[in-house]
Amino acid sequence: MQVEIDKGNDPRQQVIDKKVADNADKQAILDKDAALALELKTQSITAGEAWKVYVAERGASKIDGKLEWGEHTRRHHNQVVQVGGVKRKGGRKPGDPETTRQGTLVPIMAMRLIDVTDKVVEQWLIKESANAPTSTAKAFSCLRAFITWCTKQDDYRDAVVPNACLADNVKKNVAPPRTRENDSLRRAQIKPWFESVGKLKNSIHSAYLRCLLLTGARRNELAALRWEDVDFKWKSMTIRDKVEGERTIPLTPYVEYLITPLPRRNEFVFSSPAAKSGRIEEPRNNHSAALIAAGLPVITLHGLRRSFSTLSEWVEVPAGIVAQIMGHKPSAIAEKHYIQRELDLLHIWHVRIESWILDLAGIEQPKLEESQSLLTLVK
């Protein structure tokens, strides 16, 4: 100590400085270990783990008090990651296996998030698109949104490859959207279709299929219709719209005639005591049987929606009217910002469409007082 004092140093301060240095070294080691542990933890996160958080957060997200994701979107995000091999409880498409298929994104979900690179996504697209190009393109859209979400989260930002779905080698392998050819009823096919569908033993499915054609609604929108959504006094139906949240369309005379006698087992108009949801889930088998009985080609349920739009052109209905009834987004500035049609105007045109289709089907329009007055206005 005397030697240090002779050098002009304070031994007491040296002891303090040594303790500070030792503590600093220890803290540096701890910080380094913590950073390494965090890096290892971040790199070990699987895509499936992050996906669960993503679906939970986005599924609960609301805008103006309404959920951003509808039931169809939530179901689709669950389907693309389902393990598969589970026995199907509902109806099946002709040729479908008895157990559920593995979701398209399952191979991606098993990987570490940091390993999901553009090369991996490219190879996945090539393999999956060879068997199911359309469903793979839809699954890719979900994956792209998921990766984008991860880049904005503190917990996953360092564990994700930002351009995994944006690289040119990836985008060129995404199958373009396809429209099924001849997937709509032709004018001459309307009568046999109505006759065959009207003979179905399942009255709920029979009414549902005819309403699907006459309203131009999406299959799940109409299947989820509740009795509280139907206003028999003011002749309207409120449909849960996947685009706008909900929309109100006319309750036309024949649609009212079809749904009025349906059993009121629960809150759903098209109910099904056998389904867990309480409403019809799979009417495709009955529809396929009706098409075969009528000698008609294969037409999907979405094809009935397409038929409504196509057949409306025969009665020269303005395109904006049809789009508003069907729940399509406005396609022009005037439609979006200036034209606001009242339900009564939609009702007049919708009754005209229904009347024309029923005439071809050989069905007499229900003699309701209001429908007659509306038909008089139309004619």
mmCIF file of C-alpha atoms in Angstrom:
data_model
loop_
_atom_site.group_PDB
_atom_site.id
_atom_site.type_symbol
_atom_site.label_atom_id
_atom_site.label_comp_id
_atom_site.label_asym_id
_atom_site.label_seq_id
_atom_site.Cartn_x
_atom_site.Cartn_y
_atom_site.Cartn_z
ATOM 1 C CA MET A 1 0.000 0.000 0.000
ATOM 2 C CA GLN A 2 2.896 2.350 0.813
ATOM 3 C CA VAL A 3 4.342 1.718 -2.639
ATOM 4 C CA GLU A 4 1.032 2.751 -4.212
ATOM 5 C CA ILE A 5 0.869 5.796 -1.956
ATOM 6 C CA ASP A 6 4.397 6.746 -3.021
ATOM 7 C CA LYS A 7 3.209 6.523 -6.645
ATOM 8 C CA GLY A 8 0.478 8.977 -5.838
ATOM 9 C CA ASN A 9 -2.339 6.396 -5.904
ATOM 10 C CA ASP A 10 -5.049 5.992 -3.296
ATOM 11 C CA PRO A 11 -5.259 2.304 -2.294
ATOM 12 C CA ARG A 12 -8.820 2.758 -1.110
ATOM 13 C CA GLN A 13 -9.912 4.052 -4.519
ATOM 14 C CA GLN A 14 -8.079 1.172 -6.198
ATOM 15 C CA VAL A 15 -10.151 -1.310 -4.212
ATOM 16 C CA ILE A 16 -13.337 0.474 -5.257
ATOM 17 C CA ASP A 17 -12.255 0.618 -8.923
ATOM 18 C CA LYS A 18 -11.444 -3.100 -8.897
ATOM 19 C CA LYS A 19 -14.877 -3.973 -7.521
ATOM 20 C CA VAL A 20 -16.546 -1.776 -10.150
ATOM 21 C CA ALA A 21 -14.473 -3.418 -12.912
ATOM 22 C CA ASP A 22 -15.251 -6.914 -11.614
ATOM 23 C CA ASN A 23 -18.975 -6.135 -11.476
ATOM 24 C CA ALA A 24 -18.860 -4.623 -14.956
ATOM 25 C CA ASP A 25 -17.203 -7.777 -16.286
ATOM 26 C CA LYS A 26 -19.817 -9.928 -14.593
ATOM 27 C CA GLN A 27 -22.667 -7.801 -15.977
ATOM 28 C CA ALA A 28 -21.167 -7.911 -19.446
ATOM 29 C CA ILE A 29 -21.036 -11.688 -19.226
ATOM 30 C CA LEU A 30 -24.649 -11.800 -17.990
ATOM 31 C CA ASP A 31 -25.788 -9.437 -20.740
ATOM 32 C CA LYS A 32 -23.993 -11.525 -23.340
ATOM 33 C CA ASP A 33 -25.532 -14.727 -21.995
ATOM 34 C CA ALA A 34 -29.011 -13.133 -21.917
ATOM 35 C CA ALA A 35 -28.629 -11.858 -25.476
ATOM 36 C CA LEU A 36 -27.481 -15.301 -26.631
ATOM 37 C CA ALA A 37 -30.383 -16.978 -24.834
ATOM 38 C CA LEU A 38 -32.832 -14.510 -26.399
ATOM 39 C CA GLU A 39 -31.341 -15.087 -29.839
ATOM 40 C CA LEU A 40 -31.588 -18.854 -29.431
ATOM 41 C CA LYS A 41 -35.161 -18.547 -28.184
ATOM 42 C CA THR A 42 -36.082 -16.265 -31.093
ATOM 43 C CA GLN A 43 -34.530 -18.573 -33.648
ATOM 44 C CA SER A 44 -36.289 -21.603 -32.166
ATOM 45 C CA ILE A 45 -39.812 -20.159 -32.648
ATOM 46 C CA THR A 46 -41.743 -22.281 -35.100
ATOM 47 C CA ALA A 47 -44.123 -20.878 -37.671
ATOM 48 C CA GLY A 48 -46.922 -22.848 -36.019
ATOM 49 C CA GLU A 49 -46.337 -21.166 -32.634
ATOM 50 C CA ALA A 50 -46.424 -17.688 -34.162
ATOM 51 C CA TRP A 51 -49.450 -18.655 -36.295
ATOM 52 C CA LYS A 52 -51.540 -19.418 -33.182
ATOM 53 C CA VAL A 53 -50.821 -15.951 -31.802
ATOM 54 C CA TYR A 54 -51.521 -14.389 -35.204
ATOM 55 C CA VAL A 55 -54.910 -16.099 -35.622
ATOM 56 C CA ALA A 56 -55.955 -15.271 -32.053
ATOM 57 C CA GLU A 57 -55.059 -11.595 -32.439
ATOM 58 C CA ARG A 58 -56.458 -11.078 -35.921
ATOM 59 C CA GLY A 59 -59.562 -13.111 -35.154
ATOM 60 C CA ALA A 60 -60.374 -10.794 -32.240
ATOM 61 C CA SER A 61 -59.500 -7.550 -34.079
ATOM 62 C CA LYS A 62 -62.423 -5.175 -34.548
ATOM 63 C CA ILE A 63 -63.176 -2.104 -36.648
ATOM 64 C CA ASP A 64 -66.063 0.100 -35.545
ATOM 65 C CA GLY A 65 -67.078 -2.584 -33.068
ATOM 66 C CA LYS A 66 -67.250 -5.357 -35.707
ATOM 67 C CA LEU A 67 -64.879 -8.275 -36.095
ATOM 68 C CA GLU A 68 -62.560 -7.860 -39.083
ATOM 69 C CA TRP A 69 -62.530 -11.585 -39.750
ATOM 70 C CA GLY A 70 -65.817 -13.245 -40.561
ATOM 71 C CA GLU A 71 -66.681 -16.861 -39.832
ATOM 72 C CA HIS A 72 -65.554 -17.962 -43.296
ATOM 73 C CA THR A 73 -62.119 -16.333 -42.895
ATOM 74 C CA ARG A 74 -61.567 -17.880 -39.466
ATOM 75 C CA ARG A 75 -62.599 -21.305 -40.738
ATOM 76 C CA HIS A 76 -60.275 -21.023 -43.737
ATOM 77 C CA HIS A 77 -57.287 -20.120 -41.549
ATOM 78 C CA ASN A 78 -57.998 -23.187 -39.420
ATOM 79 C CA GLN A 79 -58.376 -25.453 -42.444
ATOM 80 C CA VAL A 80 -55.030 -24.543 -44.041
ATOM 81 C CA VAL A 81 -53.172 -25.727 -40.903
ATOM 82 C CA GLN A 82 -55.334 -28.706 -39.890
ATOM 83 C CA VAL A 83 -53.408 -31.927 -39.376
ATOM 84 C CA GLY A 84 -55.945 -34.018 -41.278
ATOM 85 C CA GLY A 85 -56.944 -37.649 -40.887
ATOM 86 C CA VAL A 86 -60.027 -36.805 -38.808
ATOM 87 C CA LYS A 87 -63.270 -38.537 -39.761
ATOM 88 C CA ARG A 88 -65.629 -36.121 -41.481
ATOM 89 C CA LYS A 89 -68.879 -35.484 -39.626
ATOM 90 C CA GLY A 90 -70.756 -33.553 -42.303
ATOM 91 C CA GLY A 91 -71.461 -34.183 -45.963
ATOM 92 C CA ARG A 92 -68.709 -34.680 -48.501
ATOM 93 C CA LYS A 93 -68.156 -33.738 -52.099
ATOM 94 C CA PRO A 94 -68.443 -36.641 -54.523
ATOM 95 C CA GLY A 95 -65.102 -38.484 -54.452
ATOM 96 C CA ASP A 96 -63.914 -36.889 -51.201
ATOM 97 C CA PRO A 97 -62.217 -39.220 -48.670
ATOM 98 C CA GLU A 98 -63.926 -40.097 -45.388
ATOM 99 C CA THR A 99 -61.260 -38.261 -43.386
ATOM 100 C CA THR A 100 -60.160 -34.635 -43.581
ATOM 101 C CA ARG A 101 -57.199 -33.676 -45.740
ATOM 102 C CA GLN A 102 -53.995 -32.234 -44.365
ATOM 103 C CA GLY A 103 -53.937 -28.438 -44.539
ATOM 104 C CA THR A 104 -51.836 -26.892 -47.305
ATOM 105 C CA LEU A 105 -49.676 -24.917 -44.855
ATOM 106 C CA VAL A 106 -48.900 -27.823 -42.504
ATOM 107 C CA PRO A 107 -45.348 -28.358 -43.920
ATOM 108 C CA ILE A 108 -44.572 -24.671 -43.335
ATOM 109 C CA MET A 109 -46.010 -24.660 -39.808
ATOM 110 C CA ALA A 110 -43.612 -27.417 -38.690
ATOM 111 C CA MET A 111 -40.559 -25.328 -39.600
ATOM 112 C CA ARG A 112 -38.691 -22.711 -37.594
ATOM 113 C CA LEU A 113 -39.916 -19.269 -38.574
ATOM 114 C CA ILE A 114 -36.392 -18.166 -39.437
ATOM 115 C CA ASP A 115 -36.075 -21.082 -41.890
ATOM 116 C CA VAL A 116 -39.107 -19.996 -43.944
ATOM 117 C CA THR A 117 -37.140 -18.327 -46.743
ATOM 118 C CA ASP A 118 -38.140 -17.430 -50.283
ATOM 119 C CA LYS A 119 -36.491 -20.634 -51.529
ATOM 120 C CA VAL A 120 -38.564 -22.708 -49.119
ATOM 121 C CA VAL A 121 -41.788 -20.943 -50.079
ATOM 122 C CA GLU A 122 -40.928 -21.344 -53.774
ATOM 123 C CA GLN A 123 -40.458 -25.115 -53.437
ATOM 124 C CA TRP A 124 -43.631 -25.406 -51.362
ATOM 125 C CA LEU A 125 -45.617 -23.537 -54.025
ATOM 126 C CA ILE A 126 -44.294 -25.727 -56.844
ATOM 127 C CA LYS A 127 -45.123 -28.938 -54.984
ATOM 128 C CA GLU A 128 -48.597 -27.976 -53.721
ATOM 129 C CA SER A 129 -49.695 -26.185 -56.903
ATOM 130 C CA ALA A 130 -49.121 -29.353 -58.920
ATOM 131 C CA ASN A 131 -52.167 -30.921 -57.202
ATOM 132 C CA ALA A 132 -54.320 -27.985 -56.099
ATOM 133 C CA PRO A 133 -53.292 -24.661 -57.686
ATOM 134 C CA THR A 134 -56.303 -22.619 -56.577
ATOM 135 C CA SER A 135 -56.339 -23.709 -52.929
ATOM 136 C CA THR A 136 -52.547 -23.320 -52.786
ATOM 137 C CA ALA A 137 -52.833 -19.738 -54.066
ATOM 138 C CA LYS A 138 -55.387 -19.007 -51.336
ATOM 139 C CA ALA A 139 -53.137 -20.561 -48.691
ATOM 140 C CA PHE A 140 -50.213 -18.499 -49.990
ATOM 141 C CA SER A 141 -52.287 -15.355 -49.529
ATOM 142 C CA CYS A 142 -52.765 -16.318 -45.868
ATOM 143 C CA LEU A 143 -49.053 -17.051 -45.462
ATOM 144 C CA ARG A 144 -48.056 -13.719 -47.003
ATOM 145 C CA ALA A 145 -50.328 -11.793 -44.620
ATOM 146 C CA PHE A 146 -48.954 -13.818 -41.708
ATOM 147 C CA ILE A 147 -45.321 -13.066 -42.590
ATOM 148 C CA THR A 148 -46.145 -9.360 -42.973
ATOM 149 C CA TRP A 149 -47.761 -9.389 -39.517
ATOM 150 C CA CYS A 150 -44.675 -11.055 -38.011
ATOM 151 C CA THR A 151 -42.395 -8.304 -39.338
ATOM 152 C CA LYS A 152 -44.387 -5.782 -37.282
ATOM 153 C CA GLN A 153 -44.255 -7.706 -33.972
ATOM 154 C CA ASP A 154 -41.420 -7.251 -31.454
ATOM 155 C CA ASP A 155 -41.473 -10.955 -30.563
ATOM 156 C CA TYR A 156 -41.102 -12.177 -34.141
ATOM 157 C CA ARG A 157 -39.421 -9.351 -36.068
ATOM 158 C CA ASP A 158 -35.935 -10.861 -35.682
ATOM 159 C CA ALA A 159 -37.147 -14.403 -36.369
ATOM 160 C CA VAL A 160 -38.750 -13.873 -39.760
ATOM 161 C CA VAL A 161 -37.392 -13.464 -43.278
ATOM 162 C CA PRO A 162 -39.250 -10.338 -44.499
ATOM 163 C CA ASN A 163 -39.100 -11.090 -48.232
ATOM 164 C CA ALA A 164 -40.054 -14.764 -47.911
ATOM 165 C CA CYS A 165 -43.282 -14.198 -49.857
ATOM 166 C CA LEU A 166 -42.301 -11.108 -51.823
ATOM 167 C CA ALA A 167 -39.348 -12.327 -53.893
ATOM 168 C CA ASP A 168 -39.817 -12.602 -57.668
ATOM 169 C CA ASN A 169 -39.013 -16.320 -57.683
ATOM 170 C CA VAL A 170 -41.943 -16.821 -55.302
ATOM 171 C CA LYS A 171 -44.530 -14.601 -56.976
ATOM 172 C CA LYS A 172 -44.046 -16.166 -60.396
ATOM 173 C CA ASN A 173 -45.078 -19.577 -58.991
ATOM 174 C CA VAL A 174 -48.413 -18.414 -57.573
ATOM 175 C CA ALA A 175 -51.243 -19.765 -59.716
ATOM 176 C CA PRO A 176 -53.458 -17.012 -61.206
ATOM 177 C CA PRO A 177 -57.128 -16.994 -60.140
ATOM 178 C CA ARG A 178 -59.330 -19.181 -62.293
ATOM 179 C CA THR A 179 -63.033 -18.892 -63.021
ATOM 180 C CA ARG A 180 -64.796 -22.208 -63.511
ATOM 181 C CA GLU A 181 -66.112 -22.342 -67.064
ATOM 182 C CA ASN A 182 -69.819 -22.963 -67.702
ATOM 183 C CA ASP A 183 -70.534 -22.794 -63.973
ATOM 184 C CA SER A 184 -73.935 -21.138 -64.239
ATOM 185 C CA LEU A 185 -77.455 -22.048 -65.286
ATOM 186 C CA ARG A 186 -78.390 -21.300 -68.855
ATOM 187 C CA ARG A 187 -81.834 -19.981 -69.665
ATOM 188 C CA ALA A 188 -83.064 -23.357 -70.967
ATOM 189 C CA GLN A 189 -81.822 -25.128 -67.823
ATOM 190 C CA ILE A 190 -83.851 -23.102 -65.337
ATOM 191 C CA LYS A 191 -87.068 -25.135 -65.577
ATOM 192 C CA PRO A 192 -85.527 -28.611 -65.134
ATOM 193 C CA TRP A 193 -83.352 -27.268 -62.329
ATOM 194 C CA PHE A 194 -86.343 -25.882 -60.397
ATOM 195 C CA GLU A 195 -88.333 -29.072 -60.953
ATOM 196 C CA SER A 196 -85.532 -31.307 -59.718
ATOM 197 C CA VAL A 197 -84.544 -29.162 -56.727
ATOM 198 C CA GLY A 198 -88.226 -28.835 -55.771
ATOM 199 C CA LYS A 199 -88.477 -32.634 -55.485
ATOM 200 C CA LEU A 200 -85.671 -32.996 -52.944
ATOM 201 C CA LYS A 201 -86.786 -34.867 -49.816
ATOM 202 C CA ASN A 202 -84.916 -32.424 -47.598
ATOM 203 C CA SER A 203 -87.227 -29.388 -47.642
ATOM 204 C CA ILE A 204 -84.624 -27.172 -45.935
ATOM 205 C CA HIS A 205 -82.030 -27.866 -48.628
ATOM 206 C CA SER A 206 -84.648 -27.492 -51.359
ATOM 207 C CA ALA A 207 -85.684 -24.044 -50.128
ATOM 208 C CA TYR A 208 -82.085 -23.018 -49.490
ATOM 209 C CA LEU A 209 -80.901 -23.865 -53.013
ATOM 210 C CA ARG A 210 -83.755 -21.972 -54.672
ATOM 211 C CA CYS A 211 -83.190 -18.949 -52.404
ATOM 212 C CA LEU A 212 -79.493 -19.089 -53.226
ATOM 213 C CA LEU A 213 -80.284 -18.678 -56.909
ATOM 214 C CA LEU A 214 -82.945 -15.999 -56.403
ATOM 215 C CA THR A 215 -80.899 -13.803 -54.048
ATOM 216 C CA GLY A 216 -77.406 -14.159 -55.560
ATOM 217 C CA ALA A 217 -76.023 -14.463 -52.028
ATOM 218 C CA ARG A 218 -72.830 -16.258 -51.070
ATOM 219 C CA ARG A 219 -73.467 -19.769 -49.786
ATOM 220 C CA ASN A 220 -72.371 -19.114 -46.182
ATOM 221 C CA GLU A 221 -74.088 -15.728 -46.014
ATOM 222 C CA LEU A 222 -77.445 -17.320 -46.749
ATOM 223 C CA ALA A 223 -76.822 -20.407 -44.615
ATOM 224 C CA ALA A 224 -76.191 -18.134 -41.606
ATOM 225 C CA LEU A 225 -79.419 -16.155 -42.100
ATOM 226 C CA ARG A 226 -81.345 -15.818 -38.820
ATOM 227 C CA TRP A 227 -85.059 -15.303 -38.313
ATOM 228 C CA GLU A 228 -84.322 -11.987 -36.624
ATOM 229 C CA ASP A 229 -82.645 -10.882 -39.870
ATOM 230 C CA VAL A 230 -85.877 -11.313 -41.847
ATOM 231 C CA ASP A 231 -88.396 -8.457 -41.745
ATOM 232 C CA PHE A 232 -91.681 -9.828 -43.077
ATOM 233 C CA LYS A 233 -93.434 -6.503 -42.545
ATOM 234 C CA TRP A 234 -91.066 -4.326 -44.561
ATOM 235 C CA LYS A 235 -89.939 -7.122 -46.890
ATOM 236 C CA SER A 236 -86.210 -7.118 -46.253
ATOM 237 C CA MET A 237 -83.393 -9.451 -45.214
ATOM 238 C CA THR A 238 -80.170 -8.444 -43.501
ATOM 239 C CA ILE A 239 -77.244 -10.579 -44.596
ATOM 240 C CA ARG A 240 -73.878 -10.835 -42.830
ATOM 241 C CA ASP A 241 -71.625 -9.645 -45.620
ATOM 242 C CA LYS A 242 -67.973 -10.750 -45.743
ATOM 243 C CA VAL A 243 -67.054 -7.513 -47.554
ATOM 244 C CA GLU A 244 -69.077 -4.724 -45.931
ATOM 245 C CA GLY A 245 -70.029 -6.433 -42.657
ATOM 246 C CA GLU A 246 -73.730 -6.636 -43.508
ATOM 247 C CA ARG A 247 -76.144 -5.555 -46.207
ATOM 248 C CA THR A 248 -79.918 -5.353 -46.491
ATOM 249 C CA ILE A 249 -81.582 -6.815 -49.553
ATOM 250 C CA PRO A 250 -85.235 -7.169 -50.584
ATOM 251 C CA LEU A 251 -87.384 -10.069 -49.398
ATOM 252 C CA THR A 252 -88.990 -11.002 -52.699
ATOM 253 C CA PRO A 253 -92.391 -12.764 -52.874
ATOM 254 C CA TYR A 254 -91.184 -16.230 -53.856
ATOM 255 C CA VAL A 255 -88.299 -16.217 -51.367
ATOM 256 C CA GLU A 256 -90.802 -15.250 -48.674
ATOM 257 C CA TYR A 257 -93.073 -18.069 -49.896
ATOM 258 C CA LEU A 258 -90.166 -20.538 -49.560
ATOM 259 C CA ILE A 259 -88.957 -19.613 -46.077
ATOM 260 C CA THR A 260 -92.253 -18.864 -44.316
ATOM 261 C CA PRO A 261 -93.219 -22.541 -43.740
ATOM 262 C CA LEU A 262 -89.736 -23.656 -42.663
ATOM 263 C CA PRO A 263 -89.527 -25.065 -39.109
ATOM 264 C CA ARG A 264 -88.325 -22.642 -36.455
ATOM 265 C CA ARG A 265 -86.143 -25.048 -34.496
ATOM 266 C CA ASN A 266 -83.605 -22.405 -33.531
ATOM 267 C CA GLU A 267 -82.464 -18.935 -34.592
ATOM 268 C CA PHE A 268 -81.449 -20.021 -38.111
ATOM 269 C CA VAL A 269 -83.828 -19.891 -41.079
ATOM 270 C CA PHE A 270 -82.121 -22.868 -42.737
ATOM 271 C CA SER A 271 -81.710 -24.943 -39.592
ATOM 272 C CA SER A 272 -80.240 -28.390 -39.158
ATOM 273 C CA PRO A 273 -80.622 -30.305 -35.867
ATOM 274 C CA ALA A 274 -77.858 -32.695 -36.935
ATOM 275 C CA ALA A 275 -75.235 -29.960 -37.383
ATOM 276 C CA LYS A 276 -73.231 -28.677 -34.446
ATOM 277 C CA SER A 277 -73.698 -25.100 -35.640
ATOM 278 C CA GLY A 278 -77.486 -25.524 -35.762
ATOM 279 C CA ARG A 279 -77.699 -24.614 -39.454
ATOM 280 C CA ILE A 280 -77.135 -26.406 -42.747
ATOM 281 C CA GLU A 281 -73.485 -27.071 -43.451
ATOM 282 C CA GLU A 282 -73.224 -29.164 -46.594
ATOM 283 C CA PRO A 283 -76.049 -28.986 -49.156
ATOM 284 C CA ARG A 284 -73.764 -29.908 -52.064
ATOM 285 C CA ASN A 285 -74.643 -33.597 -52.087
ATOM 286 C CA ASN A 286 -78.367 -32.898 -52.434
ATOM 287 C CA HIS A 287 -77.653 -30.331 -55.121
ATOM 288 C CA SER A 288 -75.473 -32.801 -57.023
ATOM 289 C CA ALA A 289 -78.254 -35.399 -56.809
ATOM 290 C CA ALA A 290 -80.765 -32.878 -58.177
ATOM 291 C CA LEU A 291 -78.465 -31.992 -61.084
ATOM 292 C CA ILE A 292 -78.017 -35.661 -61.977
ATOM 293 C CA ALA A 293 -81.760 -36.299 -61.788
ATOM 294 C CA ALA A 294 -82.396 -33.345 -64.111
ATOM 295 C CA GLY A 295 -79.663 -34.377 -66.531
ATOM 296 C CA LEU A 296 -77.803 -31.122 -65.980
ATOM 297 C CA PRO A 297 -74.028 -30.591 -65.927
ATOM 298 C CA VAL A 298 -72.119 -29.961 -62.717
ATOM 299 C CA ILE A 299 -72.880 -26.540 -61.236
ATOM 300 C CA THR A 300 -71.362 -25.446 -57.940
ATOM 301 C CA LEU A 301 -73.192 -23.555 -55.212
ATOM 302 C CA HIS A 302 -71.165 -20.496 -56.140
ATOM 303 C CA GLY A 303 -72.320 -21.124 -59.691
ATOM 304 C CA LEU A 304 -75.877 -20.358 -58.532
ATOM 305 C CA ARG A 305 -74.643 -16.934 -57.371
ATOM 306 C CA ARG A 306 -72.973 -16.502 -60.753
ATOM 307 C CA SER A 307 -76.258 -17.557 -62.417
ATOM 308 C CA PHE A 308 -78.167 -14.774 -60.651
ATOM 309 C CA SER A 309 -75.758 -12.181 -62.029
ATOM 310 C CA THR A 310 -75.795 -13.674 -65.545
ATOM 311 C CA LEU A 311 -79.570 -14.140 -65.764
ATOM 312 C CA SER A 312 -80.169 -10.574 -64.568
ATOM 313 C CA GLU A 313 -78.767 -9.291 -67.846
ATOM 314 C CA TRP A 314 -81.768 -10.763 -69.687
ATOM 315 C CA VAL A 315 -84.068 -8.290 -67.955
ATOM 316 C CA GLU A 316 -81.658 -5.360 -68.457
ATOM 317 C CA VAL A 317 -81.182 -4.641 -64.768
ATOM 318 C CA PRO A 318 -78.557 -1.906 -64.144
ATOM 319 C CA ALA A 319 -75.244 -3.456 -63.160
ATOM 320 C CA GLY A 320 -75.076 -1.327 -60.018
ATOM 321 C CA ILE A 321 -78.404 -2.732 -58.804
ATOM 322 C CA VAL A 322 -77.223 -6.321 -59.220
ATOM 323 C CA ALA A 323 -73.884 -5.562 -57.536
ATOM 324 C CA GLN A 324 -75.612 -3.974 -54.540
ATOM 325 C CA ILE A 325 -77.979 -6.929 -54.103
ATOM 326 C CA MET A 326 -75.097 -9.408 -54.377
ATOM 327 C CA GLY A 327 -72.782 -7.471 -52.073
ATOM 328 C CA HIS A 328 -70.070 -6.615 -54.580
ATOM 329 C CA LYS A 329 -67.882 -3.592 -53.978
ATOM 330 C CA PRO A 330 -68.778 -0.515 -56.087
ATOM 331 C CA SER A 331 -66.752 -0.544 -59.295
ATOM 332 C CA ALA A 332 -66.877 3.149 -60.152
ATOM 333 C CA ILE A 333 -66.500 6.508 -58.429
ATOM 334 C CA ALA A 334 -70.151 7.395 -59.021
ATOM 335 C CA GLU A 335 -71.332 4.088 -57.552
ATOM 336 C CA LYS A 336 -69.077 4.429 -54.519
ATOM 337 C CA HIS A 337 -69.600 8.060 -53.579
ATOM 338 C CA TYR A 338 -72.745 9.406 -55.187
ATOM 339 C CA ILE A 339 -75.421 6.752 -55.783
ATOM 340 C CA GLN A 340 -77.298 5.638 -52.666
ATOM 341 C CA ARG A 341 -80.247 3.477 -53.650
ATOM 342 C CA GLU A 342 -83.158 2.936 -51.296
ATOM 343 C CA LEU A 343 -84.381 -0.557 -50.556
ATOM 344 C CA ASP A 344 -87.667 0.128 -52.375
ATOM 345 C CA LEU A 345 -85.786 0.728 -55.630
ATOM 346 C CA LEU A 346 -83.801 -2.498 -55.157
ATOM 347 C CA HIS A 347 -87.076 -4.289 -54.405
ATOM 348 C CA ILE A 348 -88.674 -3.243 -57.694
ATOM 349 C CA TRP A 349 -85.769 -4.543 -59.751
ATOM 350 C CA HIS A 350 -85.265 -7.660 -57.631
ATOM 351 C CA VAL A 351 -88.933 -8.628 -58.015
ATOM 352 C CA ARG A 352 -88.544 -8.178 -61.755
ATOM 353 C CA ILE A 353 -85.560 -10.561 -61.829
ATOM 354 C CA GLU A 354 -87.407 -13.124 -59.734
ATOM 355 C CA SER A 355 -90.563 -12.875 -61.828
ATOM 356 C CA TRP A 356 -88.619 -13.454 -65.060
ATOM 357 C CA ILE A 357 -86.811 -16.508 -63.639
ATOM 358 C CA LEU A 358 -90.069 -17.974 -62.296
ATOM 359 C CA ASP A 359 -91.773 -17.494 -65.673
ATOM 360 C CA LEU A 360 -89.028 -19.580 -67.293
ATOM 361 C CA ALA A 361 -89.378 -22.179 -64.550
ATOM 362 C CA GLY A 362 -93.122 -22.396 -65.134
ATOM 363 C CA ILE A 363 -93.889 -21.275 -61.589
ATOM 364 C CA GLU A 364 -96.663 -18.863 -60.755
ATOM 365 C CA GLN A 365 -95.657 -15.805 -58.763
ATOM 366 C CA PRO A 366 -97.115 -15.871 -55.208
ATOM 367 C CA LYS A 367 -100.199 -13.658 -55.063
ATOM 368 C CA LEU A 368 -99.180 -11.309 -52.307
ATOM 369 C CA GLU A 369 -100.734 -7.857 -52.295
ATOM 370 C CA GLU A 370 -97.434 -5.992 -52.139
ATOM 371 C CA SER A 371 -95.735 -8.152 -54.740
ATOM 372 C CA GLN A 372 -98.577 -7.483 -57.161
ATOM 373 C CA SER A 373 -98.285 -3.733 -56.733
ATOM 374 C CA LEU A 374 -94.537 -3.943 -57.254
ATOM 375 C CA LEU A 375 -94.945 -6.051 -60.360
ATOM 376 C CA THR A 376 -97.406 -3.479 -61.714
ATOM 377 C CA LEU A 377 -94.795 -0.769 -61.199
ATOM 378 C CA VAL A 378 -92.147 -2.874 -62.931
ATOM 379 C CA LYS A 379 -94.316 -3.680 -65.924
#
